PDB file of C-alpha atoms in Angstrom:
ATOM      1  CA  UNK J   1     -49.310  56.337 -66.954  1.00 40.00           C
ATOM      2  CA  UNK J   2     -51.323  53.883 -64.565  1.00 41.00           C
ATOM      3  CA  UNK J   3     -50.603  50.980 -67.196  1.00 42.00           C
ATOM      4  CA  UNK J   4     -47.035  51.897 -66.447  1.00 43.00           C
ATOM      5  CA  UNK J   5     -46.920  52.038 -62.784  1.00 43.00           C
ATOM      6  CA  UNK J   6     -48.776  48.819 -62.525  1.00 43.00           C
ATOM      7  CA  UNK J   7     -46.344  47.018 -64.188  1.00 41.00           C
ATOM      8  CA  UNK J   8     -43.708  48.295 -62.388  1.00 41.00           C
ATOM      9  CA  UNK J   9     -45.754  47.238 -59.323  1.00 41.00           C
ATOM     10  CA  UNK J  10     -45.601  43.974 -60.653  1.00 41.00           C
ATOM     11  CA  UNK J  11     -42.565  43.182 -61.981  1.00 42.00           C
ATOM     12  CA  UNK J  12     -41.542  44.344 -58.440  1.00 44.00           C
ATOM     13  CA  UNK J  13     -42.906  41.219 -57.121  1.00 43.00           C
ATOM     14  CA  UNK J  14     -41.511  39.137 -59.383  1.00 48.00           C
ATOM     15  CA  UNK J  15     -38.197  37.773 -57.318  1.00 53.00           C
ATOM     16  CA  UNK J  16     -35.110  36.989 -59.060  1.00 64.00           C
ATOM     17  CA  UNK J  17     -33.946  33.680 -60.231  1.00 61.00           C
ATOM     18  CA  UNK J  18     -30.139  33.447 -58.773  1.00 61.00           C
ATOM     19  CA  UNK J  19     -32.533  34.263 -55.518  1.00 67.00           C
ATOM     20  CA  UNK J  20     -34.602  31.433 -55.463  1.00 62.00           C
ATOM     21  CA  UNK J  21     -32.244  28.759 -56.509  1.00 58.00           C
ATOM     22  CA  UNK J  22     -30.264  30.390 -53.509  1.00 66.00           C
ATOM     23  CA  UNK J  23     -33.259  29.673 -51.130  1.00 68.00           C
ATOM     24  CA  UNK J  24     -34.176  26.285 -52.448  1.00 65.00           C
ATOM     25  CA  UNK J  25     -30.572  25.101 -51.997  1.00 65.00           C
ATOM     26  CA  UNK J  26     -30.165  26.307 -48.676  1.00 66.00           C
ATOM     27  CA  UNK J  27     -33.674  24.705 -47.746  1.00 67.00           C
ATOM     28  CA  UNK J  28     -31.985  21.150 -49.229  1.00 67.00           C
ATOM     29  CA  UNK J  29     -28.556  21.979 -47.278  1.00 63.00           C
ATOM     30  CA  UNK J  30     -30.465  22.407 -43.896  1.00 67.00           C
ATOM     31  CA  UNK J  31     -32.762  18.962 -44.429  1.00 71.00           C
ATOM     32  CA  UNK J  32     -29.490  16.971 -45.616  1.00 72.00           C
ATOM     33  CA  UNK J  33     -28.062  18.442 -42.424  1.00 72.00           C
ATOM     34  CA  UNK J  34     -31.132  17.492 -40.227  1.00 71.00           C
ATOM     35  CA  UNK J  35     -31.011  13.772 -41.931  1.00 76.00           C
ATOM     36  CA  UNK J  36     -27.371  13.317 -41.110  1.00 76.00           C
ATOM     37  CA  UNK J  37     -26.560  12.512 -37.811  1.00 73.00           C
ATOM     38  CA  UNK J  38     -23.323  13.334 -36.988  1.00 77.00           C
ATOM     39  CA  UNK J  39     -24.402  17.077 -37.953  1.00 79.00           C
ATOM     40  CA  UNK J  40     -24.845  20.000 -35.229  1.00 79.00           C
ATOM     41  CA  UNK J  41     -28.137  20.470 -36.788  1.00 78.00           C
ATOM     42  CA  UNK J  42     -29.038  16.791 -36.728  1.00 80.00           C
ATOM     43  CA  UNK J  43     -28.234  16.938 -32.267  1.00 80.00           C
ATOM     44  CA  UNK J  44     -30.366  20.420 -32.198  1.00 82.00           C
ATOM     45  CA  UNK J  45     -33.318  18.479 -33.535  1.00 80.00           C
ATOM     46  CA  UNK J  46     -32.726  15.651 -31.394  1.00 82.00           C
ATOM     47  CA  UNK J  47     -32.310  18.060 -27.646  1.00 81.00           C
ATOM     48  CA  UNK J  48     -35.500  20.216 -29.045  1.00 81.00           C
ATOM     49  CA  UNK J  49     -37.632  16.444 -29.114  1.00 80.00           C
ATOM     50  CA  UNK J  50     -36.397  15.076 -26.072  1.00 78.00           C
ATOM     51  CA  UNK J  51     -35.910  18.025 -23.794  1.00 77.00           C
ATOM     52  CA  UNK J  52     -38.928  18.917 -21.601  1.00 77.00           C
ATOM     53  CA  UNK J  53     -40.670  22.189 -22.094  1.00 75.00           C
ATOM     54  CA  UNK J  54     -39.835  24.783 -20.229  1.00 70.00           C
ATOM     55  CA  UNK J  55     -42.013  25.455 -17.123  1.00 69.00           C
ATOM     56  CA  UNK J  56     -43.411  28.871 -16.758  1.00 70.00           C
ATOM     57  CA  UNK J  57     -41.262  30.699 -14.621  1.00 67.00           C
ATOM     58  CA  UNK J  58     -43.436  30.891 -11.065  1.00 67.00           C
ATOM     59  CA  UNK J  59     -43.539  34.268  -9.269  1.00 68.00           C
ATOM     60  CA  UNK J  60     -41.196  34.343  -5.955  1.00 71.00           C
ATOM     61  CA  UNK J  61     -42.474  35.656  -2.879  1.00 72.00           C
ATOM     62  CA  UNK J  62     -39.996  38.612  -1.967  1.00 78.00           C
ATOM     63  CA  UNK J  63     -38.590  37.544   1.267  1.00 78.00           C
ATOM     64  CA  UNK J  64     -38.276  38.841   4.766  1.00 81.00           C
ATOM     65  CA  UNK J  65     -34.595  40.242   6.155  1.00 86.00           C
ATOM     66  CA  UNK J  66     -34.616  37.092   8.431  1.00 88.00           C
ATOM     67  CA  UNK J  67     -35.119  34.800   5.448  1.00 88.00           C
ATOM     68  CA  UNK J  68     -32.938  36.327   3.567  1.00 87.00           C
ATOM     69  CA  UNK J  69     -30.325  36.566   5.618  1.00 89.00           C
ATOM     70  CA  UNK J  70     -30.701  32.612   6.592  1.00 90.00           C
ATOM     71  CA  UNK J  71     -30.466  31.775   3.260  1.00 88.00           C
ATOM     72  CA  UNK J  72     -27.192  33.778   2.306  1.00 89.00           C
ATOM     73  CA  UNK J  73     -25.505  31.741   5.867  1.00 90.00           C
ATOM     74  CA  UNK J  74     -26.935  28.490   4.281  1.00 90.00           C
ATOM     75  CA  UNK J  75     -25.650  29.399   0.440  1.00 87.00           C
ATOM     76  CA  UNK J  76     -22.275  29.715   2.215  1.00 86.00           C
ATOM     77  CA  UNK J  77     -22.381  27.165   4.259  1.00 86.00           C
ATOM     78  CA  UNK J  78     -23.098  24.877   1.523  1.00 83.00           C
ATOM     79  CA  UNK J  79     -20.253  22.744  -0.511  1.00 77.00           C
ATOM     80  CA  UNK J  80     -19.761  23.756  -4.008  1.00 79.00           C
ATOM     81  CA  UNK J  81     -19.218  20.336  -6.041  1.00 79.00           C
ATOM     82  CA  UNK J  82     -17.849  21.446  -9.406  1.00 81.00           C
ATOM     83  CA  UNK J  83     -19.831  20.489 -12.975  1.00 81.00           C
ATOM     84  CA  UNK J  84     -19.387  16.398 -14.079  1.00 79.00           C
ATOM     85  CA  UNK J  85     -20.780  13.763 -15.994  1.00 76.00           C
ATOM     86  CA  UNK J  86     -23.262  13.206 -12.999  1.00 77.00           C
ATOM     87  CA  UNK J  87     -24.512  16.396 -13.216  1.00 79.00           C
ATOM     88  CA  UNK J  88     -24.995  16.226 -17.054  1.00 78.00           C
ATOM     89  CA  UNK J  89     -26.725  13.223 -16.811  1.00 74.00           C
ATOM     90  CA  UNK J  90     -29.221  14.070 -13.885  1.00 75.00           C
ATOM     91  CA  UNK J  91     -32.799  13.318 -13.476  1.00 73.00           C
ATOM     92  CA  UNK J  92     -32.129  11.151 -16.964  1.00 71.00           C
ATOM     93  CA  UNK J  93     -34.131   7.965 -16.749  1.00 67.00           C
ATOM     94  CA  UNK J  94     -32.107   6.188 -20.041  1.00 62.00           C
ATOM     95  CA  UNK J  95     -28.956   7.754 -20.470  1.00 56.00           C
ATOM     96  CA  UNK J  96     -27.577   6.814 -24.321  1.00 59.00           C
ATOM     97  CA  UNK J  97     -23.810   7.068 -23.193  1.00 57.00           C
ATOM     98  CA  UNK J  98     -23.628   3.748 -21.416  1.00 54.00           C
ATOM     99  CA  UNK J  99     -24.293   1.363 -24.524  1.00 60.00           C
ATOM    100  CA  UNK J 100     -21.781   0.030 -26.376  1.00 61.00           C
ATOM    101  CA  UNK J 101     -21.296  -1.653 -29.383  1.00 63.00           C
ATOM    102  CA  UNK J 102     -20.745  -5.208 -29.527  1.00 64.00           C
ATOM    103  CA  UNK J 103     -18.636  -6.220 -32.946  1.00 64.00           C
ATOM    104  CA  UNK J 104     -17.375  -9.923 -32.686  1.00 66.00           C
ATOM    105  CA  UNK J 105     -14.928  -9.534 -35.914  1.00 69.00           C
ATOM    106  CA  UNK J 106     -11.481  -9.075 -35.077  1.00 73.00           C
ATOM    107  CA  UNK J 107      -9.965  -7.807 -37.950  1.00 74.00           C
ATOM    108  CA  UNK J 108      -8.481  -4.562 -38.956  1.00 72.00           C
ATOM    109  CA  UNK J 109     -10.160  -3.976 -42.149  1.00 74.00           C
ATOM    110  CA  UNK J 110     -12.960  -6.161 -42.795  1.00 75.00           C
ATOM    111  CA  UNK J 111     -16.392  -5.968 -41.057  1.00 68.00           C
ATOM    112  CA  UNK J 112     -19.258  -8.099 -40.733  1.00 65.00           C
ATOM    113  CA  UNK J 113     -22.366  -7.392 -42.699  1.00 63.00           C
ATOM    114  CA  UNK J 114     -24.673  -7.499 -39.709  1.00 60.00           C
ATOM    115  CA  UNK J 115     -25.775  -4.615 -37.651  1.00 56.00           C
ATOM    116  CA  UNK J 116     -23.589  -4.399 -34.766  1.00 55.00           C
ATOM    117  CA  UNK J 117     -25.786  -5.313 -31.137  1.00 60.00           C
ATOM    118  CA  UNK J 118     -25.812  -2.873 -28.470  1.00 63.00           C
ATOM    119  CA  UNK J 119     -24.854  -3.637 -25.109  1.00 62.00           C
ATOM    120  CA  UNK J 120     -25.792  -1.686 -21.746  1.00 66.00           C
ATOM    121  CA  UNK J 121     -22.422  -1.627 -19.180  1.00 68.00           C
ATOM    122  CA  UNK J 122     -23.778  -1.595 -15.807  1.00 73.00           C
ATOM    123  CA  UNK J 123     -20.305   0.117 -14.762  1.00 74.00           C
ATOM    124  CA  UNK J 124     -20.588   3.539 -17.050  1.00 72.00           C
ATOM    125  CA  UNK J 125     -24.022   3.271 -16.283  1.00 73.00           C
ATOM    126  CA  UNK J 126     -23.291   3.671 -12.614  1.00 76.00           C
ATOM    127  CA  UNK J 127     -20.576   5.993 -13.251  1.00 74.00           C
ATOM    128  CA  UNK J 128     -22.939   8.662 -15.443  1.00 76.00           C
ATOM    129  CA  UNK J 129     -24.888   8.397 -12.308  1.00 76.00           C
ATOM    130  CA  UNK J 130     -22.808   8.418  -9.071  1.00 79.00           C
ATOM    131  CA  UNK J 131     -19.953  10.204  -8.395  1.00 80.00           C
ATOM    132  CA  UNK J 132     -16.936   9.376  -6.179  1.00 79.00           C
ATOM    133  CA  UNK J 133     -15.714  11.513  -3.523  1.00 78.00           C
ATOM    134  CA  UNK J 134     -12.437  11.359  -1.266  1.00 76.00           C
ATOM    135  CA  UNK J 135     -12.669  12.990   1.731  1.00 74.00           C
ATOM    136  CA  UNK J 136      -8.908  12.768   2.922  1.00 74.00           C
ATOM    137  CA  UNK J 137      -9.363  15.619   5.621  1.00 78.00           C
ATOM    138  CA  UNK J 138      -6.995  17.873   7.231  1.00 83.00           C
ATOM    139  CA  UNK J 139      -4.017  17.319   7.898  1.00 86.00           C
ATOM    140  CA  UNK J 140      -2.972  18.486  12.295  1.00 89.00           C
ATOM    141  CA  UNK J 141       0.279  18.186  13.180  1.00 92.00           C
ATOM    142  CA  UNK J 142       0.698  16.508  16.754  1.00 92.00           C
ATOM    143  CA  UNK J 143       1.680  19.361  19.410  1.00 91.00           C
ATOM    144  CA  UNK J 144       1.591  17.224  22.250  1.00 91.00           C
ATOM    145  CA  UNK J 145       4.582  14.960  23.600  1.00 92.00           C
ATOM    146  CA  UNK J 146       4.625  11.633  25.702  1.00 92.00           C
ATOM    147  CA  UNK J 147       6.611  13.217  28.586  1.00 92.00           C
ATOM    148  CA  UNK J 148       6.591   9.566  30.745  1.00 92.00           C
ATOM    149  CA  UNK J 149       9.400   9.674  33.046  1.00 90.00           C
ATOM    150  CA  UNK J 150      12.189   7.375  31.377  1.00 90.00           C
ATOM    151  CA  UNK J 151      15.015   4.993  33.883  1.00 87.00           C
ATOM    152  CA  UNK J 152      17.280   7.627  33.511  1.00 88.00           C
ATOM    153  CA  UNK J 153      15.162  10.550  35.080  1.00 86.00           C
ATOM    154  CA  UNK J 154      14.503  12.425  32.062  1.00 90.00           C
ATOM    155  CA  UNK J 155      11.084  12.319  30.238  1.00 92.00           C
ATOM    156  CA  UNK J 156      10.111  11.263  27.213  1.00 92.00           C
ATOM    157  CA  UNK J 157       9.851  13.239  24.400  1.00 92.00           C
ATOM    158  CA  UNK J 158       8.434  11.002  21.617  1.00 93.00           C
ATOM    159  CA  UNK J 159       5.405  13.160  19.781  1.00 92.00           C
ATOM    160  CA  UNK J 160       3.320  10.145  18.816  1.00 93.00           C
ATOM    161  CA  UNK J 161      -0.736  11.209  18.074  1.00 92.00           C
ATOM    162  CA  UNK J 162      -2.022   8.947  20.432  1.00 91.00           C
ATOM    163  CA  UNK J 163      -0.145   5.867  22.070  1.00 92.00           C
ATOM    164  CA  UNK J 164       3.704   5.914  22.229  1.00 92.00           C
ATOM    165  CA  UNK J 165       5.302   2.690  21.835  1.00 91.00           C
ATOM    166  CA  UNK J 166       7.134   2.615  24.916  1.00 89.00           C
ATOM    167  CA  UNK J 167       4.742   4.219  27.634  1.00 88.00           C
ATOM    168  CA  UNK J 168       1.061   3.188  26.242  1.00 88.00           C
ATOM    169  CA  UNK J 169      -1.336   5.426  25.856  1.00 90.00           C
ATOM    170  CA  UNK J 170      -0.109   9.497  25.943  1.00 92.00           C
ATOM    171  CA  UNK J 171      -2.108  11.003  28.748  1.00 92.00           C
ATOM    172  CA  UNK J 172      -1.346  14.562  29.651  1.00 93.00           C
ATOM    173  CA  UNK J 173       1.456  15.128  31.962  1.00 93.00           C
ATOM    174  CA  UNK J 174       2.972  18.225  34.110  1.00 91.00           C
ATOM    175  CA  UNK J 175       6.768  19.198  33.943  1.00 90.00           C
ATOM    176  CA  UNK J 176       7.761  16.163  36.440  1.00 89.00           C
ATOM    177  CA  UNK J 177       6.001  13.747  34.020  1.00 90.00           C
ATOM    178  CA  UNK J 178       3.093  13.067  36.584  1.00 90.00           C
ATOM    179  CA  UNK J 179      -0.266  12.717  35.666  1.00 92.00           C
ATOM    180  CA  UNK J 180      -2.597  15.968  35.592  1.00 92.00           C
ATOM    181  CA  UNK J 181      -5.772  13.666  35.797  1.00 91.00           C
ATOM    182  CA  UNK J 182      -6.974  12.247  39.267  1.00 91.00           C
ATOM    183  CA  UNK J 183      -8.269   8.895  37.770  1.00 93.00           C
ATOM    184  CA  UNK J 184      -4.425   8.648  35.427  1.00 91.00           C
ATOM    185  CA  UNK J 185      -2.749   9.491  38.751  1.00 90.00           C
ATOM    186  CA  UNK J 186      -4.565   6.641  40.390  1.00 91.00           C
ATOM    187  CA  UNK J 187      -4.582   4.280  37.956  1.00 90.00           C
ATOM    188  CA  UNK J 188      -0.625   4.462  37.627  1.00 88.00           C
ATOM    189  CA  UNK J 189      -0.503   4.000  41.375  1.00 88.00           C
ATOM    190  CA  UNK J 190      -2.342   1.258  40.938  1.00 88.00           C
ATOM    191  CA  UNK J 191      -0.531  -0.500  38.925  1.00 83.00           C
ATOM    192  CA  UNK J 192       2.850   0.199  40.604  1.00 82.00           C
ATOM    193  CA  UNK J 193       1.347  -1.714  43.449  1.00 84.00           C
ATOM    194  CA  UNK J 194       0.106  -3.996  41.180  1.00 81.00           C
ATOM    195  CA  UNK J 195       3.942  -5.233  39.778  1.00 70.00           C
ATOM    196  CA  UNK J 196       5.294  -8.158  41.423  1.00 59.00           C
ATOM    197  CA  UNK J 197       8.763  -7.979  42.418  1.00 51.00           C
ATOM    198  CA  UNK J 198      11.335 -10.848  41.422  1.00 43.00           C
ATOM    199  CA  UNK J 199      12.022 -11.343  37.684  1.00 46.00           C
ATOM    200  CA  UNK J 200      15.422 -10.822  36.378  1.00 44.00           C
ATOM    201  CA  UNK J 201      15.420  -8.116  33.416  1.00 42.00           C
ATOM    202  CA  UNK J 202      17.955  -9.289  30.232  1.00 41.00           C
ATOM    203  CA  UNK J 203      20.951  -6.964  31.478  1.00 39.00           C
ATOM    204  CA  UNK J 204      21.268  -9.454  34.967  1.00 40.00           C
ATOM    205  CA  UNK J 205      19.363  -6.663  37.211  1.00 40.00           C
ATOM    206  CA  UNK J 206      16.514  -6.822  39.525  1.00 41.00           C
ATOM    207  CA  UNK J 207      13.320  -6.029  37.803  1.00 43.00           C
ATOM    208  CA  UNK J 208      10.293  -4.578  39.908  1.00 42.00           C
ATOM    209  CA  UNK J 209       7.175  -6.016  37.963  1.00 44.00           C
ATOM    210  CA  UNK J 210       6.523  -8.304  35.667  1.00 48.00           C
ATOM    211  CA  UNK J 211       6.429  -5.879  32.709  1.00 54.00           C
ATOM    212  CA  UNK J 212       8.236  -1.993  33.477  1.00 57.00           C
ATOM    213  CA  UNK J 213       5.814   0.983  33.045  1.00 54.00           C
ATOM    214  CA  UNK J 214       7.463   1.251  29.126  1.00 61.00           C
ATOM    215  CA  UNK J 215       6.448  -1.584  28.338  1.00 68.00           C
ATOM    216  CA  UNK J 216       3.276  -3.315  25.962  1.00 73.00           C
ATOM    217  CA  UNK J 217       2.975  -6.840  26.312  1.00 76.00           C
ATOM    218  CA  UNK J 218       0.903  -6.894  23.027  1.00 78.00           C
ATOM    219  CA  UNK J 219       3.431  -4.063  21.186  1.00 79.00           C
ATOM    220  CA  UNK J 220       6.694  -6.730  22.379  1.00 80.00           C
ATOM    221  CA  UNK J 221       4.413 -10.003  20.645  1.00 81.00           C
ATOM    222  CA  UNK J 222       4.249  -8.383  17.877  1.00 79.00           C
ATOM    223  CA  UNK J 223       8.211  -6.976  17.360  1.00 79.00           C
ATOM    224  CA  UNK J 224       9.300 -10.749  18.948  1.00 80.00           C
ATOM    225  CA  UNK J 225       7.069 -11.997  15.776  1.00 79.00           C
ATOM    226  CA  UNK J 226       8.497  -9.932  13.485  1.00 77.00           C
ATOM    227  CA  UNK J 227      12.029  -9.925  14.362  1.00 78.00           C
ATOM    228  CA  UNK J 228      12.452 -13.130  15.904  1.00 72.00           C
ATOM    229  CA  UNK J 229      14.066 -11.198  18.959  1.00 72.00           C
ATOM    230  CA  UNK J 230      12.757 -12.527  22.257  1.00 74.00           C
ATOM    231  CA  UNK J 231      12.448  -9.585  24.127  1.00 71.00           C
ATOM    232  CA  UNK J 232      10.727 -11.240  27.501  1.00 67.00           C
ATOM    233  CA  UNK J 233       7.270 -10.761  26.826  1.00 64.00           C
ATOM    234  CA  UNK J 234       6.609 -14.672  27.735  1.00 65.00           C
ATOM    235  CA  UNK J 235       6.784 -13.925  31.575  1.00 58.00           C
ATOM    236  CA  UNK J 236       8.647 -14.733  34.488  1.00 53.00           C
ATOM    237  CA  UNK J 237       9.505 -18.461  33.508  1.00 49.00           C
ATOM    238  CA  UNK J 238      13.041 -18.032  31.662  1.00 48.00           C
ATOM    239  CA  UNK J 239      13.763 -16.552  28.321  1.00 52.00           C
ATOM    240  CA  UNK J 240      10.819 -18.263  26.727  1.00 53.00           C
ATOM    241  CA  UNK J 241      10.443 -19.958  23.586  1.00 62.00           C
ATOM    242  CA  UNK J 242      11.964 -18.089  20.543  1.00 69.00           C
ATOM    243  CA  UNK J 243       8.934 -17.518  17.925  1.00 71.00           C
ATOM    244  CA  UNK J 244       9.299 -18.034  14.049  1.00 73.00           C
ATOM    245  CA  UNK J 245       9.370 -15.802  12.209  1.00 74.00           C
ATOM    246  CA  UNK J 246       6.829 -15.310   9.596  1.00 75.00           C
ATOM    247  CA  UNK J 247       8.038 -13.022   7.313  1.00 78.00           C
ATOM    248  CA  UNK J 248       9.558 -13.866   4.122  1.00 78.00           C
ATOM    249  CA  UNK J 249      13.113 -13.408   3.489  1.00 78.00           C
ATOM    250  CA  UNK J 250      13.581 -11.686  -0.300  1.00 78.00           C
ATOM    251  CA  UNK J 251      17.341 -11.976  -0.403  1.00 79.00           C
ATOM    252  CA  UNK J 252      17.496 -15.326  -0.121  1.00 80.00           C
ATOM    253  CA  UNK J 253      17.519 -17.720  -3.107  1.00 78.00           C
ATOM    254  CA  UNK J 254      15.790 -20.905  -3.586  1.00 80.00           C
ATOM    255  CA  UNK J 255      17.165 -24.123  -3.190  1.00 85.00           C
ATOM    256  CA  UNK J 256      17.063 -25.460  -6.946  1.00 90.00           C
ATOM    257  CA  UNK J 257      19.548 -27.114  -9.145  1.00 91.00           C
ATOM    258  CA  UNK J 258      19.860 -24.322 -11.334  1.00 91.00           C
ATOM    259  CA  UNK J 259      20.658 -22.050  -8.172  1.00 90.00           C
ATOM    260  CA  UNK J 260      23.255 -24.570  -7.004  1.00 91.00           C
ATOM    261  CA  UNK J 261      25.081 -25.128 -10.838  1.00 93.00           C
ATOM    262  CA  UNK J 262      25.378 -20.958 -11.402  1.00 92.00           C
ATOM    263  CA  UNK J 263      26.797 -20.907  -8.120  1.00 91.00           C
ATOM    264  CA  UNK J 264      29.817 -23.403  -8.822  1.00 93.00           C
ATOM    265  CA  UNK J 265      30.079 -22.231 -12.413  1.00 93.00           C
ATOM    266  CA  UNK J 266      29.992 -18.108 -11.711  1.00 93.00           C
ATOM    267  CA  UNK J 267      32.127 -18.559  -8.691  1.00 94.00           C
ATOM    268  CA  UNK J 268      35.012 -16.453  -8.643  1.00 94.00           C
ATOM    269  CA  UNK J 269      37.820 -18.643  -8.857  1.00 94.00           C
ATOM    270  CA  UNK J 270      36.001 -20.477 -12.160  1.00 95.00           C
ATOM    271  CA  UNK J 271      35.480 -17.558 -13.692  1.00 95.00           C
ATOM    272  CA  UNK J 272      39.339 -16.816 -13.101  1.00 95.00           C
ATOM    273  CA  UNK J 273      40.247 -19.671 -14.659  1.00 95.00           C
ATOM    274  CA  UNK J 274      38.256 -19.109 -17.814  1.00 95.00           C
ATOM    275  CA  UNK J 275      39.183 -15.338 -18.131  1.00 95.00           C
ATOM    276  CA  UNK J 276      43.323 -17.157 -17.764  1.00 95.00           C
ATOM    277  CA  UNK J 277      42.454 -19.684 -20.343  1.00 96.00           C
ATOM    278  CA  UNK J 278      40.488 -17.088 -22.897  1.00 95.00           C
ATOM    279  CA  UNK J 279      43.801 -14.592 -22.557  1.00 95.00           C
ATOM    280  CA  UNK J 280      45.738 -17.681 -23.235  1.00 95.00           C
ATOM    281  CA  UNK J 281      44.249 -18.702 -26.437  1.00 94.00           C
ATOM    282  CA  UNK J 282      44.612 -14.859 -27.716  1.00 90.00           C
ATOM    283  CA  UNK J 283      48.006 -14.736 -27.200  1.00 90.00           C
ATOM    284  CA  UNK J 284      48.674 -17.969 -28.982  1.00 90.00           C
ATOM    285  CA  UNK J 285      46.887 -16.537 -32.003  1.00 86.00           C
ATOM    286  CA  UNK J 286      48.503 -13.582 -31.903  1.00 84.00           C
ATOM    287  CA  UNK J 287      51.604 -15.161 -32.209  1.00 84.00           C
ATOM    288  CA  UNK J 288      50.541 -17.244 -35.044  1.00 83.00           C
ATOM    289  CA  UNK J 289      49.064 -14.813 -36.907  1.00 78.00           C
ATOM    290  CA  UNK J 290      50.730 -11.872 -35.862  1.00 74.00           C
ATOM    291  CA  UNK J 291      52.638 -11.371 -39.572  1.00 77.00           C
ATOM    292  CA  UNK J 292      49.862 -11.567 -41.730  1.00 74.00           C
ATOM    293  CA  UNK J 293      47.968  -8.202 -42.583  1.00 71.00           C
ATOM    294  CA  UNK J 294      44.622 -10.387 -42.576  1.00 69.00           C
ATOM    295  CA  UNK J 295      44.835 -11.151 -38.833  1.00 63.00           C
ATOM    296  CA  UNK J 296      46.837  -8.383 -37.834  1.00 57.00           C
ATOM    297  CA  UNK J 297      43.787  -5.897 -36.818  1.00 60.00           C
ATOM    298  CA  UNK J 298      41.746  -9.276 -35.312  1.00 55.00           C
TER     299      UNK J 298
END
C-alpha cells in the first residue's frame, strides 16, 4: 500500500509532454519577439533599459489651510498647455526621433548594398524640443467715437480704435465735441491761434490755417503717393508738384511685339472678317457637295 502511494506521488510530478513542448515554445516565441524590433515586446525591453528607476515616493508634509488654499488660487491661476511632442520628449538629452536616414539611390525598386547613414535634422530636433505658441488675444470691439466737430456743425462719428483719419488722434469729447481734458482743450486752442490765415482751399474759399483741424499732413503724403491726387499737403505755394505714383498698375499690359500683333490680329473688325470669310467657304461647299450622301451630314 505505501509502494502504491509513492508512485502515485511520483508519477504526480512527472508533467506532461503536450505541456512542456507548450512552455518551451512559448519561451522561443517571447525571445524571437524580444530579438525583433519592430515587436511590442522588443520596445518594452528597450523603455525598461533606458527609463530611470523610479524614485521612492518622498513623504509630503500635510499642509496648513493657508498653504493650501494658496496653492488651489495658484493651480487655477495657472495655464493648462495640452499634451505634445515637447512634452513627450522632455528632460531627454538624445532624442532618437530627429535622425533620419540618408539613402542616395533614387530608384523605386533597387537599393544600395550599404548601410544607409544617419543624419541628425537640427529642425525636428528643435521642434521635439520647443513648442510654438500664438497668442492672438482678445478681440474688444471699439465703443468709443471721434465726435470732432465737422464744417458742417455736426460731429464726427467715425469709431476708429485710436486715431481717425480726418481729426488725428481720438481724444475724449463732451456732446458739443469739446475737449473734456484741460491740457486737449488747450492744446486745440493753441493751435487755432497757431493757423495762419491766407491760403486758398481747392473749392476757391478762404482757408483759415495752413492745414484745417481734419487734416494730417503725413496721412495726405501718403494718399497723394498712392493715388497720385494732390490734395494740398505741399503748402501755401500753389498746387504743388504732382507726385508719381509708385504703385504698379496690374491691368495694364506690356509693351512687347507679341502684345502689339494679338492686338491687330484679335481686333474686332479682323476677327469679323475671318468669321465672314469661314461662313463663306461653308456655304460654297455646301453647295458643291450638297447632293452627295458622303458630304451631306459634313
Amino acid at each position: 500500500m505505501v509502494a502504491k502511494s509513492r508512485y502515485v506521488s511520483v508519477a504526480g510530478l512527472k508533467k506532461d509532454p503536450a505541456t512542456l513542448v507548450s512552455q518551451a515554445r512559448k519561451r522561443t516565441g517571447s525571445s524571437e519577439e524580444a530579438c525583433d524590433p519592430t515587436s511590442a515586446a522588443a520596445q518594452l525591453h528597450w523603455l525598461q533599459r533606458h527609463l530611470p528607476p523610479a524614485l521612492p515616493p518622498s513623504p509630503r508634509v500635510p499642509l496648513g489651510p493657508e498653504e493650501a488654499e494658496k496653492l488651489a488660487a495658484e493651480r487655477a491661476r495657472a495655464p493648462v498647455v495640452p499634451f505634445g511632442v515637447d512634452l513627450c520628449y522632455w528632460g531627454r538629452e538624445e532624442p532618437m526621433a530627429g535622425k533620419i536616414l540618408k539613402s542616395d539611390s533614387e530608384h523605386r525598386f533597387w537599393k544600395p548594398r550599404e548601410v544607409d547613414a544617419e543624419v541628425e535634422s537640427a529642425a525636428v530636433s528643435e521642434s521635439l524640443r520647443s513648442r510654438q505658441i500664438t497668442f492672438a488675444g482678445r478681440f474688444e470691439p471699439v465703443q468709443h467715437r471721434c465726435r470732432a466737430p465737422r464744417p458742417d456743425g455736426r460731429l464726427c462719428e467715425r469709431q476708429d480704435r485710436l486715431k481717425c483719419p480726418f481729426h488725428g488722434k481720438i481724444i475724449p469729447r463732451d456732446d458739443t465735441g469739446r475737449p473734456l481734458h484741460p491740457e486737449d482743450r488747450a492744446r486745440e486752442q493753441k493751435q487755432r491761434l497757431q493757423r495762419p490765415a491766407g491760403r486758398r482751399g481747392r473749392s476757391g474759399g478762404r482757408v483759415s490755417g495752413v492745414f484745417a483741424a481734419w487734416q494730417d499732413p503725413e496721412l495726405m503724403r501718403d494718399v497723394e503717393a498712392a493715388t497720385g491726387v494732390d490734395l494740398g499737403s505741399s503748402g501755401p505755394g500753389g498746387k504743388g508738384r504732382r507726385r508719381r505714383s509708385g504703385l504698379t498698375d496690374l491691368k495694364r499690359q506690356a509693351d512687347t511685339a507679341r502684345a502689339r500683333i494679338a492686338k491687330k490680329v484679335f481686333a474686332k473688325a479682323a476677327v469679323q472678317r475671318v468669321v465672314t470669310a469661314m461662313n463663306q467657304m461653308d456655304r460654297k461647299k455646301h453647295e458643291k457637295f450638297a447632293n452627295q450622301f458622303n458630304y451631306a451630314l459634313h
